[in-house]
mmCIF file of C-alpha atoms and ligand atoms in Angstrom:
data_model
loop_
_atom_site.group_PDB
_atom_site.id
_atom_site.type_symbol
_atom_site.label_atom_id
_atom_site.label_comp_id
_atom_site.label_asym_id
_atom_site.label_seq_id
_atom_site.Cartn_x
_atom_site.Cartn_y
_atom_site.Cartn_z
ATOM 1 C CA MET A 3 3.574 82.592 -43.065
ATOM 2 C CA SER A 4 5.340 81.178 -46.129
ATOM 3 C CA GLU A 5 3.302 78.842 -48.294
ATOM 4 C CA MET A 6 3.352 75.215 -47.225
ATOM 5 C CA LYS A 7 4.261 72.821 -50.064
ATOM 6 C CA ASP A 8 4.208 69.043 -50.545
ATOM 7 C CA LYS A 9 7.105 66.892 -51.808
ATOM 8 C CA PHE A 10 6.362 67.942 -55.430
ATOM 9 C CA GLY A 11 6.086 71.651 -54.597
ATOM 10 C CA ARG A 12 2.274 71.778 -54.627
ATOM 11 C CA PRO A 13 0.711 74.254 -52.152
ATOM 12 C CA LEU A 14 -2.460 73.548 -50.173
ATOM 13 C CA HIS A 15 -5.248 75.754 -51.572
ATOM 14 C CA ASP A 16 -8.621 74.207 -51.056
ATOM 15 C CA LEU A 17 -10.472 71.926 -48.735
ATOM 16 C CA ARG A 18 -13.455 69.605 -49.015
ATOM 17 C CA ILE A 19 -15.243 68.534 -45.895
ATOM 18 C CA SER A 20 -17.654 65.620 -45.918
ATOM 19 C CA VAL A 21 -20.396 66.082 -43.329
ATOM 20 C CA THR A 22 -22.058 62.667 -43.595
ATOM 21 C CA ASP A 23 -21.509 59.308 -45.294
ATOM 22 C CA ARG A 24 -25.277 58.756 -45.701
ATOM 23 C CA CYS A 25 -27.250 59.332 -48.864
ATOM 24 C CA ASN A 26 -30.872 59.008 -49.986
ATOM 25 C CA PHE A 27 -29.712 58.049 -53.518
ATOM 26 C CA ARG A 28 -28.019 54.833 -54.538
ATOM 27 C CA CYS A 29 -26.274 56.053 -57.698
ATOM 28 C CA ARG A 30 -25.052 52.925 -59.389
ATOM 29 C CA TYR A 31 -21.603 54.375 -60.064
ATOM 30 C CA CYS A 32 -21.156 55.559 -56.456
ATOM 31 C CA MET A 33 -23.244 53.632 -53.899
ATOM 32 C CA PRO A 34 -24.613 50.539 -55.655
ATOM 33 C CA LYS A 35 -27.393 48.875 -53.649
ATOM 34 C CA GLU A 36 -25.603 45.541 -53.710
ATOM 35 C CA MET A 37 -22.979 47.064 -51.464
ATOM 36 C CA PHE A 38 -24.918 49.873 -49.738
ATOM 37 C CA GLY A 39 -28.084 47.910 -48.930
ATOM 38 C CA ASN A 40 -30.457 48.162 -45.947
ATOM 39 C CA ASP A 41 -27.980 46.380 -43.705
ATOM 40 C CA PHE A 42 -25.051 48.691 -44.527
ATOM 41 C CA SER A 43 -23.743 50.256 -41.361
ATOM 42 C CA PHE A 44 -23.259 53.983 -41.788
ATOM 43 C CA MET A 45 -21.395 56.107 -39.254
ATOM 44 C CA LYS A 46 -23.072 56.770 -35.933
ATOM 45 C CA ARG A 47 -23.506 60.342 -34.788
ATOM 46 C CA GLU A 48 -20.615 60.191 -32.312
ATOM 47 C CA GLN A 49 -18.283 59.005 -35.089
ATOM 48 C CA LEU A 50 -18.974 62.131 -37.155
ATOM 49 C CA LEU A 51 -17.117 65.356 -36.495
ATOM 50 C CA SER A 52 -19.443 67.720 -34.625
ATOM 51 C CA PHE A 53 -20.103 71.205 -36.044
ATOM 52 C CA GLU A 54 -17.796 72.623 -33.351
ATOM 53 C CA GLU A 55 -15.031 70.242 -34.413
ATOM 54 C CA ILE A 56 -15.535 71.065 -38.095
ATOM 55 C CA GLU A 57 -15.389 74.773 -37.280
ATOM 56 C CA ARG A 58 -12.171 74.266 -35.312
ATOM 57 C CA VAL A 59 -10.557 72.282 -38.139
ATOM 58 C CA ALA A 60 -11.706 74.849 -40.696
ATOM 59 C CA LYS A 61 -10.165 77.696 -38.677
ATOM 60 C CA ILE A 62 -6.861 75.838 -38.521
ATOM 61 C CA PHE A 63 -6.916 75.226 -42.291
ATOM 62 C CA VAL A 64 -7.693 78.898 -42.886
ATOM 63 C CA SER A 65 -4.698 79.823 -40.718
ATOM 64 C CA LEU A 66 -2.674 77.635 -43.126
ATOM 65 C CA GLY A 67 -3.873 79.586 -46.159
ATOM 66 C CA ILE A 68 -7.117 77.844 -47.233
ATOM 67 C CA ARG A 69 -9.613 80.343 -48.682
ATOM 68 C CA LYS A 70 -12.265 77.986 -50.106
ATOM 69 C CA ILE A 71 -14.224 75.218 -48.437
ATOM 70 C CA ARG A 72 -16.705 72.906 -50.137
ATOM 71 C CA LEU A 73 -19.112 70.795 -48.077
ATOM 72 C CA THR A 74 -19.972 67.398 -49.437
ATOM 73 C CA GLY A 75 -20.907 63.840 -48.412
ATOM 74 C CA GLY A 76 -22.765 61.361 -48.843
ATOM 75 C CA GLU A 77 -25.587 63.820 -49.235
ATOM 76 C CA PRO A 78 -24.681 66.919 -47.193
ATOM 77 C CA LEU A 79 -28.267 68.201 -47.008
ATOM 78 C CA LEU A 80 -29.139 65.110 -44.957
ATOM 79 C CA ARG A 81 -26.948 66.416 -42.130
ATOM 80 C CA LYS A 82 -29.336 67.963 -39.629
ATOM 81 C CA ASP A 83 -29.111 71.758 -39.291
ATOM 82 C CA LEU A 84 -26.474 72.159 -42.000
ATOM 83 C CA PRO A 85 -27.187 75.930 -42.261
ATOM 84 C CA VAL A 86 -25.979 76.242 -38.639
ATOM 85 C CA LEU A 87 -22.590 74.883 -39.728
ATOM 86 C CA ILE A 88 -22.492 77.183 -42.750
ATOM 87 C CA ASP A 89 -23.218 80.129 -40.515
ATOM 88 C CA LYS A 90 -20.311 79.147 -38.231
ATOM 89 C CA LEU A 91 -17.939 78.742 -41.199
ATOM 90 C CA MET A 92 -18.948 82.080 -42.677
ATOM 91 C CA SER A 93 -17.826 83.829 -39.528
ATOM 92 C CA ILE A 94 -14.240 82.554 -39.904
ATOM 93 C CA HIS A 95 -12.049 85.519 -40.680
ATOM 94 C CA GLY A 96 -10.128 84.973 -43.938
ATOM 95 C CA LEU A 97 -12.436 82.326 -45.404
ATOM 96 C CA GLU A 98 -13.706 83.741 -48.695
ATOM 97 C CA ASP A 99 -15.849 81.042 -50.210
ATOM 98 C CA VAL A 100 -18.123 78.305 -48.864
ATOM 99 C CA ALA A 101 -19.790 76.019 -51.412
ATOM 100 C CA LEU A 102 -21.813 72.816 -51.386
ATOM 101 C CA THR A 103 -22.041 69.760 -53.632
ATOM 102 C CA THR A 104 -25.476 68.152 -53.514
ATOM 103 C CA ASN A 105 -27.856 65.825 -55.315
ATOM 104 C CA ALA A 106 -30.424 68.653 -54.823
ATOM 105 C CA SER A 107 -33.265 66.369 -53.742
ATOM 106 C CA LEU A 108 -33.795 68.643 -50.710
ATOM 107 C CA LEU A 109 -32.586 71.865 -52.304
ATOM 108 C CA GLU A 110 -35.927 73.440 -53.106
ATOM 109 C CA ARG A 111 -36.828 73.386 -49.425
ATOM 110 C CA MET A 112 -33.362 74.236 -48.108
ATOM 111 C CA ALA A 113 -32.142 76.905 -50.557
ATOM 112 C CA PRO A 114 -33.510 79.958 -48.688
ATOM 113 C CA ARG A 115 -31.973 78.846 -45.358
ATOM 114 C CA LEU A 116 -28.659 78.018 -47.027
ATOM 115 C CA LYS A 117 -28.505 81.433 -48.649
ATOM 116 C CA GLU A 118 -29.450 83.138 -45.394
ATOM 117 C CA ALA A 119 -26.649 81.281 -43.600
ATOM 118 C CA GLY A 120 -24.186 82.775 -46.101
ATOM 119 C CA LEU A 121 -23.594 79.933 -48.573
ATOM 120 C CA HIS A 122 -22.215 81.227 -51.886
ATOM 121 C CA ARG A 123 -22.590 78.441 -54.407
ATOM 122 C CA VAL A 124 -24.007 74.988 -55.040
ATOM 123 C CA ASN A 125 -22.841 72.335 -57.466
ATOM 124 C CA VAL A 126 -25.768 70.110 -58.288
ATOM 125 C CA SER A 127 -25.093 66.585 -59.470
ATOM 126 C CA LEU A 128 -27.537 65.490 -62.160
ATOM 127 C CA ASP A 129 -26.700 62.766 -64.653
ATOM 128 C CA ALA A 130 -29.756 62.796 -66.923
ATOM 129 C CA ILE A 131 -32.679 64.970 -67.905
ATOM 130 C CA ASN A 132 -34.835 62.002 -68.865
ATOM 131 C CA ASP A 133 -36.762 60.619 -65.893
ATOM 132 C CA ASP A 134 -36.374 56.934 -66.706
ATOM 133 C CA VAL A 135 -32.629 57.244 -67.163
ATOM 134 C CA PHE A 136 -32.271 59.357 -64.026
ATOM 135 C CA MET A 137 -34.354 56.961 -61.938
ATOM 136 C CA THR A 138 -32.333 54.009 -63.168
ATOM 137 C CA ILE A 139 -29.124 55.789 -62.142
ATOM 138 C CA ASN A 140 -30.204 57.043 -58.702
ATOM 139 C CA ASP A 141 -31.957 53.711 -58.041
ATOM 140 C CA ALA A 142 -34.156 55.363 -55.396
ATOM 141 C CA ALA A 143 -37.154 56.571 -57.451
ATOM 142 C CA TYR A 144 -36.178 60.276 -57.494
ATOM 143 C CA LYS A 145 -37.476 62.155 -60.546
ATOM 144 C CA THR A 146 -35.644 64.948 -62.358
ATOM 145 C CA GLU A 147 -38.483 67.396 -61.687
ATOM 146 C CA MET A 148 -37.563 67.656 -58.013
ATOM 147 C CA ILE A 149 -33.912 68.352 -58.836
ATOM 148 C CA LEU A 150 -34.779 70.930 -61.493
ATOM 149 C CA ARG A 151 -37.075 72.707 -59.031
ATOM 150 C CA GLY A 152 -34.216 72.748 -56.532
ATOM 151 C CA ILE A 153 -31.929 74.318 -59.140
ATOM 152 C CA ASP A 154 -34.510 76.987 -59.966
ATOM 153 C CA LYS A 155 -35.031 77.789 -56.290
ATOM 154 C CA ALA A 156 -31.289 78.059 -55.664
ATOM 155 C CA LYS A 157 -30.972 80.526 -58.542
ATOM 156 C CA GLU A 158 -34.032 82.442 -57.362
ATOM 157 C CA VAL A 159 -32.555 83.009 -53.886
ATOM 158 C CA GLY A 160 -29.259 84.152 -55.407
ATOM 159 C CA LEU A 161 -26.973 81.145 -55.005
ATOM 160 C CA GLY A 162 -24.420 80.462 -57.738
ATOM 161 C CA VAL A 163 -25.379 77.204 -59.478
ATOM 162 C CA LYS A 164 -23.394 74.786 -61.633
ATOM 163 C CA VAL A 165 -24.503 71.324 -62.690
ATOM 164 C CA ASN A 166 -22.173 68.319 -62.759
ATOM 165 C CA MET A 167 -22.898 65.246 -64.854
ATOM 166 C CA VAL A 168 -20.878 62.037 -64.550
ATOM 167 C CA VAL A 169 -20.892 60.360 -67.942
ATOM 168 C CA LYS A 170 -20.525 56.613 -68.189
ATOM 169 C CA LYS A 171 -20.775 54.807 -71.505
ATOM 170 C CA GLY A 172 -23.898 52.682 -71.760
ATOM 171 C CA MET A 173 -25.413 54.466 -68.732
ATOM 172 C CA ASN A 174 -26.148 58.035 -69.850
ATOM 173 C CA ASP A 175 -23.943 58.981 -72.818
ATOM 174 C CA HIS A 176 -27.128 59.536 -74.870
ATOM 175 C CA GLN A 177 -28.115 62.235 -72.329
ATOM 176 C CA VAL A 178 -25.142 64.508 -73.066
ATOM 177 C CA ILE A 179 -26.865 66.573 -75.776
ATOM 178 C CA PRO A 180 -30.292 66.776 -74.032
ATOM 179 C CA MET A 181 -28.533 67.949 -70.830
ATOM 180 C CA ALA A 182 -26.411 70.502 -72.736
ATOM 181 C CA THR A 183 -29.483 71.803 -74.568
ATOM 182 C CA TYR A 184 -31.531 72.172 -71.376
ATOM 183 C CA PHE A 185 -28.858 74.003 -69.357
ATOM 184 C CA LYS A 186 -27.602 76.162 -72.247
ATOM 185 C CA LYS A 187 -31.148 77.498 -72.599
ATOM 186 C CA ARG A 188 -31.162 78.426 -68.918
ATOM 187 C CA GLY A 189 -27.668 79.939 -68.905
ATOM 188 C CA ILE A 190 -26.372 77.420 -66.352
ATOM 189 C CA THR A 191 -22.845 75.984 -66.570
ATOM 190 C CA LEU A 192 -22.822 72.227 -67.106
ATOM 191 C CA ARG A 193 -19.670 70.248 -66.380
ATOM 192 C CA PHE A 194 -19.021 66.743 -67.607
ATOM 193 C CA ILE A 195 -17.108 64.495 -65.228
ATOM 194 C CA GLU A 196 -15.257 61.452 -66.513
ATOM 195 C CA PHE A 197 -16.344 58.297 -64.688
ATOM 196 C CA MET A 198 -13.592 57.513 -62.170
ATOM 197 C CA ASP A 199 -12.304 54.401 -60.406
ATOM 198 C CA VAL A 200 -12.924 55.809 -56.935
ATOM 199 C CA GLY A 201 -13.414 53.062 -54.355
ATOM 200 C CA THR A 202 -13.975 49.466 -55.338
ATOM 201 C CA ALA A 203 -17.782 49.208 -55.326
ATOM 202 C CA ASN A 204 -18.562 50.522 -58.813
ATOM 203 C CA GLY A 205 -16.866 47.906 -61.025
ATOM 204 C CA TRP A 206 -15.012 50.580 -63.016
ATOM 205 C CA ASN A 207 -13.063 49.911 -66.203
ATOM 206 C CA PHE A 208 -11.463 52.144 -68.854
ATOM 207 C CA ARG A 209 -13.939 51.115 -71.574
ATOM 208 C CA GLN A 210 -16.825 52.728 -69.660
ATOM 209 C CA VAL A 211 -15.135 56.145 -69.493
ATOM 210 C CA MET A 212 -16.499 58.719 -71.933
ATOM 211 C CA THR A 213 -13.408 60.865 -72.341
ATOM 212 C CA LYS A 214 -13.243 64.613 -72.718
ATOM 213 C CA LYS A 215 -12.316 64.196 -76.381
ATOM 214 C CA GLU A 216 -15.347 62.010 -77.059
ATOM 215 C CA LEU A 217 -17.618 64.386 -75.148
ATOM 216 C CA TYR A 218 -16.212 67.434 -76.907
ATOM 217 C CA ASP A 219 -16.585 65.815 -80.366
ATOM 218 C CA GLU A 220 -20.203 64.944 -79.607
ATOM 219 C CA LEU A 221 -21.005 68.450 -78.372
ATOM 220 C CA PHE A 222 -19.221 70.067 -81.285
ATOM 221 C CA LYS A 223 -21.622 68.314 -83.699
ATOM 222 C CA HIS A 224 -24.454 70.353 -82.149
ATOM 223 C CA PHE A 225 -22.939 73.551 -80.746
ATOM 224 C CA ALA A 226 -20.202 76.038 -81.649
ATOM 225 C CA LEU A 227 -17.771 76.229 -78.719
ATOM 226 C CA GLU A 228 -14.790 78.449 -77.928
ATOM 227 C CA ALA A 229 -12.128 77.786 -75.288
ATOM 228 C CA VAL A 230 -12.103 79.933 -72.134
ATOM 229 C CA ASN A 231 -8.800 80.621 -70.369
ATOM 230 C CA PRO A 232 -8.428 79.125 -66.880
ATOM 231 C CA ALA A 233 -9.387 81.580 -64.129
ATOM 232 C CA TYR A 234 -6.400 80.502 -62.001
ATOM 233 C CA VAL A 235 -3.466 78.066 -62.092
ATOM 234 C CA GLY A 236 -4.655 74.571 -61.290
ATOM 235 C CA GLU A 237 -8.308 75.128 -62.220
ATOM 236 C CA VAL A 238 -9.714 71.628 -62.431
ATOM 237 C CA ALA A 239 -12.343 72.069 -65.188
ATOM 238 C CA LYS A 240 -11.343 72.728 -68.803
ATOM 239 C CA ARG A 241 -13.775 75.411 -69.830
ATOM 240 C CA TYR A 242 -15.542 76.333 -73.088
ATOM 241 C CA ARG A 243 -18.239 78.833 -73.975
ATOM 242 C CA TYR A 244 -21.139 78.444 -76.392
ATOM 243 C CA VAL A 245 -20.246 81.004 -79.075
ATOM 244 C CA GLY A 246 -22.353 84.149 -78.820
ATOM 245 C CA THR A 247 -23.392 83.487 -75.193
ATOM 246 C CA ASN A 248 -21.954 83.799 -71.691
ATOM 247 C CA THR A 249 -22.866 80.215 -70.897
ATOM 248 C CA GLU A 250 -20.101 77.713 -70.331
ATOM 249 C CA VAL A 251 -19.533 73.976 -70.436
ATOM 250 C CA GLY A 252 -16.623 72.341 -68.640
ATOM 251 C CA PHE A 253 -14.853 69.004 -68.592
ATOM 252 C CA ILE A 254 -13.293 67.345 -65.579
ATOM 253 C CA THR A 255 -10.755 65.051 -67.152
ATOM 254 C CA SER A 256 -9.531 63.071 -64.173
ATOM 255 C CA VAL A 257 -8.933 59.970 -66.293
ATOM 256 C CA SER A 258 -7.961 61.063 -69.825
ATOM 257 C CA GLU A 259 -5.889 64.157 -68.928
ATOM 258 C CA SER A 260 -4.919 63.858 -65.273
ATOM 259 C CA PHE A 261 -4.001 66.976 -63.344
ATOM 260 C CA CYS A 262 -2.040 65.666 -60.336
ATOM 261 C CA SER A 263 0.826 68.096 -60.940
ATOM 262 C CA THR A 264 -1.465 71.014 -60.018
ATOM 263 C CA CYS A 265 -3.586 69.245 -57.385
ATOM 264 C CA THR A 266 -3.807 71.472 -54.303
ATOM 265 C CA ARG A 267 -6.795 69.922 -52.529
ATOM 266 C CA ALA A 268 -7.139 68.272 -49.128
ATOM 267 C CA ARG A 269 -10.185 66.326 -47.983
ATOM 268 C CA VAL A 270 -11.602 65.715 -44.523
ATOM 269 C CA ALA A 271 -13.984 62.738 -44.405
ATOM 270 C CA ALA A 272 -17.088 62.677 -42.190
ATOM 271 C CA ASP A 273 -15.244 60.743 -39.469
ATOM 272 C CA GLY A 274 -12.496 63.354 -39.322
ATOM 273 C CA LYS A 275 -9.806 61.561 -41.343
ATOM 274 C CA LEU A 276 -7.630 63.792 -43.483
ATOM 275 C CA TYR A 277 -6.824 62.566 -47.008
ATOM 276 C CA THR A 278 -4.473 64.167 -49.497
ATOM 277 C CA CYS A 279 -5.803 62.236 -52.512
ATOM 278 C CA LEU A 280 -9.201 61.002 -53.689
ATOM 279 C CA PHE A 281 -7.652 57.597 -54.291
ATOM 280 C CA ALA A 282 -5.865 57.268 -50.957
ATOM 281 C CA SER A 283 -6.009 54.118 -48.860
ATOM 282 C CA ASN A 284 -5.168 55.757 -45.534
ATOM 283 C CA GLY A 285 -5.802 59.077 -43.886
ATOM 284 C CA LEU A 286 -4.601 60.941 -40.818
ATOM 285 C CA ASP A 287 -6.970 60.537 -37.854
ATOM 286 C CA LEU A 288 -7.549 64.226 -37.125
ATOM 287 C CA LYS A 289 -10.562 63.440 -34.931
ATOM 288 C CA SER A 290 -8.402 61.598 -32.386
ATOM 289 C CA ILE A 291 -6.076 64.573 -32.180
ATOM 290 C CA LEU A 292 -9.044 66.945 -31.853
ATOM 291 C CA ARG A 293 -10.589 64.823 -29.097
ATOM 292 C CA SER A 294 -7.329 64.424 -27.152
ATOM 293 C CA ASN A 295 -6.265 67.279 -24.940
ATOM 294 C CA SER A 296 -3.978 68.669 -27.629
ATOM 295 C CA GLY A 297 -4.290 72.314 -28.536
ATOM 296 C CA ASP A 298 -4.663 73.788 -32.012
ATOM 297 C CA GLU A 299 -0.868 73.829 -32.480
ATOM 298 C CA ALA A 300 -0.750 70.012 -32.382
ATOM 299 C CA VAL A 301 -3.589 69.775 -34.925
ATOM 300 C CA ARG A 302 -1.864 72.311 -37.148
ATOM 301 C CA ALA A 303 1.478 70.497 -36.897
ATOM 302 C CA ALA A 304 -0.146 67.189 -37.888
ATOM 303 C CA ILE A 305 -1.784 68.783 -40.948
ATOM 304 C CA VAL A 306 1.453 70.524 -41.983
ATOM 305 C CA SER A 307 3.504 67.372 -41.669
ATOM 306 C CA THR A 308 0.917 65.318 -43.610
ATOM 307 C CA TRP A 309 0.849 67.856 -46.441
ATOM 308 C CA GLN A 310 4.618 68.300 -46.542
ATOM 309 C CA ASN A 311 5.100 64.531 -46.859
ATOM 310 C CA ARG A 312 2.480 64.173 -49.599
ATOM 311 C CA THR A 313 3.580 62.385 -52.792
ATOM 312 C CA ASP A 314 0.149 61.540 -54.316
ATOM 313 C CA ARG A 315 -0.158 61.321 -58.086
ATOM 314 C CA TYR A 316 -2.565 58.413 -58.523
ATOM 315 C CA SER A 317 -4.258 59.569 -61.746
ATOM 316 C CA ASP A 318 -0.936 60.270 -63.464
ATOM 317 C CA GLU A 319 0.038 56.656 -62.856
ATOM 318 C CA ARG A 320 -3.350 54.925 -63.211
ATOM 319 C CA THR A 321 -3.471 51.591 -65.035
ATOM 320 C CA GLU A 322 -6.273 49.048 -65.382
ATOM 321 C CA GLU A 323 -4.328 46.958 -62.830
ATOM 322 C CA SER A 324 -3.933 49.725 -60.223
ATOM 323 C CA ALA A 325 -7.626 50.599 -60.633
ATOM 324 C CA LYS A 326 -8.546 47.013 -59.764
ATOM 325 C CA ASN A 327 -6.003 46.078 -57.153
ATOM 326 C CA LYS A 328 -5.340 49.113 -54.992
ATOM 327 C CA THR A 329 -7.309 49.405 -51.737
ATOM 328 C CA LYS A 330 -9.274 52.660 -52.047
ATOM 329 C CA ILE A 331 -11.879 54.445 -49.986
ATOM 330 C CA GLU A 332 -15.398 54.874 -51.389
ATOM 331 C CA MET A 333 -16.624 58.143 -52.965
ATOM 332 C CA SER A 334 -19.629 58.459 -50.622
ATOM 333 C CA TYR A 335 -17.190 58.361 -47.693
ATOM 334 C CA ILE A 336 -14.573 60.829 -48.941
ATOM 335 C CA GLY A 337 -17.079 63.058 -50.746
ATOM 336 C CA GLY A 338 -15.751 63.564 -54.277
HETATM 337 N N1 SAM B 410 -24.274 63.506 -52.834
HETATM 338 C C1 SAM B 410 -23.684 64.689 -53.340
HETATM 339 C C2 SAM B 410 -23.767 64.724 -54.854
HETATM 340 O O1 SAM B 410 -24.013 63.703 -55.468
HETATM 341 O O2 SAM B 410 -23.554 65.809 -55.376
HETATM 342 C C3 SAM B 410 -22.249 64.923 -52.879
HETATM 343 C C4 SAM B 410 -21.337 63.754 -52.807
HETATM 344 S S1 SAM B 410 -20.966 62.945 -54.365
HETATM 345 C C5 SAM B 410 -19.909 61.659 -53.828
HETATM 346 C C6 SAM B 410 -19.871 64.133 -55.102
HETATM 347 C C7 SAM B 410 -19.685 64.023 -56.588
HETATM 348 O O3 SAM B 410 -18.982 62.830 -56.886
HETATM 349 C C8 SAM B 410 -20.970 63.958 -57.407
HETATM 350 O O4 SAM B 410 -20.930 64.954 -58.416
HETATM 351 C C9 SAM B 410 -20.936 62.595 -58.023
HETATM 352 O O5 SAM B 410 -21.593 62.555 -59.264
HETATM 353 C C10 SAM B 410 -19.450 62.349 -58.121
HETATM 354 N N2 SAM B 410 -19.088 60.943 -58.261
HETATM 355 C C11 SAM B 410 -19.459 59.909 -57.479
HETATM 356 N N3 SAM B 410 -18.915 58.753 -57.913
HETATM 357 C C12 SAM B 410 -18.163 59.071 -59.003
HETATM 358 C C13 SAM B 410 -17.342 58.320 -59.903
HETATM 359 N N4 SAM B 410 -17.164 57.014 -59.762
HETATM 360 N N5 SAM B 410 -16.704 58.977 -60.899
HETATM 361 C C14 SAM B 410 -16.858 60.317 -61.039
HETATM 362 N N6 SAM B 410 -17.602 61.088 -60.213
HETATM 363 C C15 SAM B 410 -18.263 60.461 -59.228
HETATM 364 FE FE1 SF4 B 411 -25.369 59.888 -53.151
HETATM 365 FE FE2 SF4 B 411 -23.955 61.715 -54.390
HETATM 366 FE FE3 SF4 B 411 -23.101 59.185 -54.334
HETATM 367 FE FE4 SF4 B 411 -25.237 59.761 -55.776
HETATM 368 S S1 SF4 B 411 -23.165 60.538 -56.113
HETATM 369 S S2 SF4 B 411 -25.036 58.051 -54.320
HETATM 370 S S3 SF4 B 411 -26.160 61.374 -54.614
HETATM 371 S S4 SF4 B 411 -23.284 60.530 -52.614
HETATM 372 FE FE1 SF4 B 412 -5.115 64.975 -56.772
HETATM 373 FE FE2 SF4 B 412 -5.004 62.377 -56.222
HETATM 374 FE FE3 SF4 B 412 -6.688 63.284 -58.097
HETATM 375 FE FE4 SF4 B 412 -4.039 63.271 -58.557
HETATM 376 S S1 SF4 B 412 -5.338 61.506 -58.257
HETATM 377 S S2 SF4 B 412 -5.481 64.948 -58.980
HETATM 378 S S3 SF4 B 412 -3.258 63.741 -56.495
HETATM 379 S S4 SF4 B 412 -6.756 63.754 -55.893
#
């Protein structure tokens, strides 16, 4: 079939699926305790897409040209029997890559089963190497040691591993060089993510964003870096290599150098809503279509029409005002 494009000519290339809105961390920039406290009502099991429903949706997306799926959350490793889902996805003909984004608190234990199920890669989120800083950020008493053991185990069983660090001024900017030093030594790619105004819970403002330029300047004081060409059009991270090594660092510049013009990503939230932008207010209720008596053709037609009518370019147009006033879904719900 010919490639499906949105109103600005952007094709649909990759898909993120959130498998739960729950998390055992309370990262202050994502799920602050004041908003996600003990009385917060997370989705009930029947509200989540079942593994069979996720598999069905994934097959339909693959028939539309998707080749890569990333599972996320909340914390995806909290979803019971996740390897069973991975195994189902891996058997979809035409799907080339299944990856996972995780806080890695359960990775040491889960890595062998994930690998066995066919998972290719994990992106581990870790925002500090210093315990006190890390514990202040995750606000749930998790130490770095557990995460680092998870990373080692994932590598040991043969999973691809990258580490993502959200940098927020005044929170962990002083951890940039210690993190780079630690992961350079181990030959693991570290990617710096600019703090974004996703949702409304995290009190975002421009002054807290450590931009790619600031990060690069700081790194360049300590390391010699050379630019690496993008592997494909629309690659989200801007990549560099430590000179004389094969180890890379990357920057995800969602705020300072937005990349909406090449954004080819769709997202399915844990309750089965389809979003065409991280900063959307509304999504298409795929779950209702899946749970009606409609066949796959109706699901496919709804996805095609949603993508073809897409006009999202939030980051290109972001202002301090839009960041404050727009109604936006939370990161833990849509999954990053
Ligand atoms: N719990 C998993 C984890 O942390 O990897 C998966 C879900 S989490 C929402 C996905 C990614 O979003 C993580 O790398 C996290 O650091 C990032 N993230 C969350 N809130 C963010 C924000 N306000 N700005 C930038 N990245 C954010
Ligand atoms: Fe949980 Fe990930 Fe959000 Fe941290 S960033 S609170 S680990 S969902
Ligand atoms: Fe894509 Fe929306 Fe991010 Fe722009 S703001 S890059 S359209 S997800």
